[in-house]
Short mmCIF file of C-alpha atoms in Angstrom, two decimals:
data_model
loop_
_atom_site.label_atom_id
_atom_site.label_comp_id
_atom_site.label_asym_id
_atom_site.label_seq_id
_atom_site.Cartn_x
_atom_site.Cartn_y
_atom_site.Cartn_z
CA UNK A 1 3.65 14.24 39.48
CA UNK A 2 2.45 16.33 37.08
CA UNK A 3 -0.91 18.36 37.15
CA UNK A 4 -1.98 19.89 34.22
CA UNK A 5 -4.94 22.52 34.20
CA UNK A 6 -7.01 21.94 31.14
CA UNK A 7 -7.29 25.77 29.86
CA UNK A 8 -3.18 25.22 29.77
CA UNK A 9 -3.29 22.37 27.64
CA UNK A 10 -3.39 23.95 24.32
CA UNK A 11 -4.41 22.33 21.55
CA UNK A 12 -6.09 19.21 22.96
CA UNK A 13 -9.76 17.82 22.60
CA UNK A 14 -12.03 18.92 25.76
CA UNK A 15 -15.66 18.07 26.47
CA UNK A 16 -18.89 20.06 25.94
CA UNK A 17 -18.21 21.95 29.20
CA UNK A 18 -14.51 22.43 28.78
CA UNK A 19 -12.80 19.28 30.58
CA UNK A 20 -9.80 17.70 29.06
CA UNK A 21 -10.28 14.22 27.18
CA UNK A 22 -7.39 11.84 27.86
CA UNK A 23 -6.02 10.56 24.81
CA UNK A 24 -5.72 6.67 24.61
CA UNK A 25 -1.87 7.11 24.93
CA UNK A 26 -2.08 9.41 28.45
CA UNK A 27 -4.61 6.38 29.90
CA UNK A 28 -1.90 3.99 28.70
CA UNK A 29 1.33 6.11 30.46
CA UNK A 30 -1.17 6.21 33.79
CA UNK A 31 -2.76 9.71 33.61
CA UNK A 32 -6.25 9.83 35.25
CA UNK A 33 -8.87 12.72 35.88
CA UNK A 34 -8.76 14.29 38.36
CA UNK A 35 -11.28 16.75 40.24
CA UNK A 36 -12.39 20.13 38.22
CA UNK A 37 -10.79 18.32 34.86
CA UNK A 38 -7.54 18.09 36.52
CA UNK A 39 -5.10 16.00 34.32
CA UNK A 40 -2.45 13.75 37.07
CA UNK A 41 0.44 12.38 35.43
CA UNK A 42 2.34 10.14 37.64
CA UNK A 43 5.98 10.26 38.08
CA UNK A 44 8.36 8.28 36.24
CA UNK A 45 9.37 4.38 37.53
CA UNK A 46 12.35 4.37 39.69
CA UNK A 47 15.57 3.19 38.06
CA UNK A 48 14.78 -0.12 39.83
CA UNK A 49 11.62 -0.93 38.94
CA UNK A 50 12.84 -0.27 34.95
CA UNK A 51 15.47 -2.61 35.44
CA UNK A 52 13.37 -5.42 36.89
CA UNK A 53 10.84 -4.91 34.28
CA UNK A 54 13.67 -5.32 31.78
CA UNK A 55 15.16 -8.15 33.49
CA UNK A 56 11.51 -9.67 33.31
CA UNK A 57 11.54 -9.40 29.32
CA UNK A 58 15.16 -10.62 28.90
CA UNK A 59 14.79 -13.35 30.39
CA UNK A 60 11.96 -14.90 28.57
CA UNK A 61 12.43 -17.99 26.38
CA UNK A 62 10.29 -17.07 23.88
CA UNK A 63 7.63 -15.17 22.22
CA UNK A 64 4.90 -16.66 24.20
CA UNK A 65 6.75 -15.64 27.36
CA UNK A 66 7.60 -12.00 26.38
CA UNK A 67 4.03 -11.85 25.36
CA UNK A 68 2.78 -13.18 28.72
CA UNK A 69 5.16 -10.16 30.86
CA UNK A 70 3.71 -7.66 28.54
CA UNK A 71 0.13 -8.74 29.37
CA UNK A 72 0.61 -9.08 33.10
CA UNK A 73 3.59 -6.02 33.51
CA UNK A 74 3.09 -3.89 30.89
CA UNK A 75 1.64 -1.21 32.94
CA UNK A 76 5.16 -0.81 34.47
CA UNK A 77 6.87 -1.03 31.01
CA UNK A 78 8.73 2.22 30.58
CA UNK A 79 10.22 2.63 26.56
CA UNK A 80 13.30 0.42 26.92
CA UNK A 81 11.35 -2.64 28.73
CA UNK A 82 8.62 -1.86 25.50
CA UNK A 83 11.29 -1.81 22.82
CA UNK A 84 12.82 -4.87 23.98
CA UNK A 85 9.98 -6.66 24.14
CA UNK A 86 9.13 -6.27 20.07
CA UNK A 87 12.76 -6.79 19.65
CA UNK A 88 12.37 -9.91 21.57
CA UNK A 89 8.80 -11.47 20.31
CA UNK A 90 9.93 -10.52 16.60
CA UNK A 91 13.46 -12.20 16.98
CA UNK A 92 11.42 -15.29 18.91
CA UNK A 93 8.89 -15.35 16.44
CA UNK A 94 10.61 -15.25 13.30
CA UNK A 95 13.48 -17.59 14.30
CA UNK A 96 10.28 -19.97 14.64
CA UNK A 97 8.76 -19.28 12.11
CA UNK A 98 6.11 -17.82 13.92
CA UNK A 99 5.38 -14.35 13.41
CA UNK A 100 2.35 -14.36 12.07
CA UNK A 101 0.81 -16.50 14.60
CA UNK A 102 2.58 -14.22 17.14
CA UNK A 103 0.89 -11.35 15.85
CA UNK A 104 -2.71 -13.13 15.81
CA UNK A 105 -2.17 -13.89 19.38
CA UNK A 106 -4.42 -12.04 22.05
CA UNK A 107 -1.61 -10.38 23.59
CA UNK A 108 -0.12 -8.45 20.88
CA UNK A 109 -2.47 -5.50 20.24
CA UNK A 110 -1.62 -4.64 24.14
CA UNK A 111 2.24 -4.95 22.69
CA UNK A 112 1.40 -2.05 20.04
CA UNK A 113 0.01 -0.33 21.93
CA UNK A 114 2.38 0.25 24.46
CA UNK A 115 4.60 1.14 21.81
CA UNK A 116 2.53 3.62 20.26
CA UNK A 117 2.26 5.17 23.61
CA UNK A 118 6.23 5.22 24.48
CA UNK A 119 7.41 6.11 21.01
CA UNK A 120 7.89 9.85 21.74
CA UNK A 121 10.30 8.71 24.69
CA UNK A 122 12.66 6.24 22.61
CA UNK A 123 16.07 6.34 22.46
CA UNK A 124 17.98 5.88 19.42
CA UNK A 125 18.69 2.51 20.87
CA UNK A 126 14.88 1.69 21.71
CA UNK A 127 13.75 2.89 18.34
CA UNK A 128 16.56 1.00 16.26
CA UNK A 129 14.66 -2.39 18.32
CA UNK A 130 10.77 -1.61 17.74
CA UNK A 131 11.90 -0.58 13.80
CA UNK A 132 14.06 -3.55 13.43
CA UNK A 133 11.17 -6.05 15.43
CA UNK A 134 8.54 -4.92 13.64
CA UNK A 135 9.71 -5.10 10.21
CA UNK A 136 11.29 -8.03 11.15
CA UNK A 137 7.69 -9.36 11.46
CA UNK A 138 6.30 -7.82 8.83
CA UNK A 139 3.93 -5.88 11.12
CA UNK A 140 2.08 -3.14 9.08
CA UNK A 141 0.95 -0.35 11.85
CA UNK A 142 1.02 2.58 9.59
CA UNK A 143 0.40 4.54 12.76
CA UNK A 144 3.71 3.68 14.92
CA UNK A 145 5.63 3.88 12.01
CA UNK A 146 4.48 7.33 11.48
CA UNK A 147 5.21 8.04 15.71
CA UNK A 148 9.07 6.09 14.90
CA UNK A 149 9.75 8.22 12.15
CA UNK A 150 8.67 11.36 13.88
CA UNK A 151 10.65 10.40 17.20
CA UNK A 152 13.89 9.32 14.39
CA UNK A 153 13.65 12.97 13.07
CA UNK A 154 13.69 14.46 17.09
CA UNK A 155 16.62 12.64 17.77
CA UNK A 156 18.36 12.32 14.67
CA UNK A 157 21.89 14.13 15.90
CA UNK A 158 21.71 10.89 18.60
CA UNK A 159 21.21 8.77 15.51
CA UNK A 160 24.64 6.56 14.08
CA UNK A 161 25.37 6.80 10.28
#
């Protein structure tokens, strides 16, 4: 686990007494405020857990099942699981002519929230899955596309021409 003292967190917002405020991304990624304003950052999930989460997404037969997994297990997702879920929701919903219905599902915003929070860790493959899925669904989330663009710039050397 990582513990960060607010005085060491440069460029982050603090409250009136100098404690670090958690961002939405921090909360989605499991961070919590501890005593004296310390931020607890949980360790990364185990390899076995990420594999189990990936299987739970890839075994889904349609976009509704994927969103159900996101709703029930999304807190355990890493960046791979999240980008795979986006890709699977897009593939299934577009194939069934239900992309707009999928995006209006009450669970879809949670998937977008997870993607926003995990964008900074996306691999080239995950970046491709997420960008393709959102574009295929014609999902217009400027913040996600801004983050995808930033991540693509960071890993430019890893991207295929």
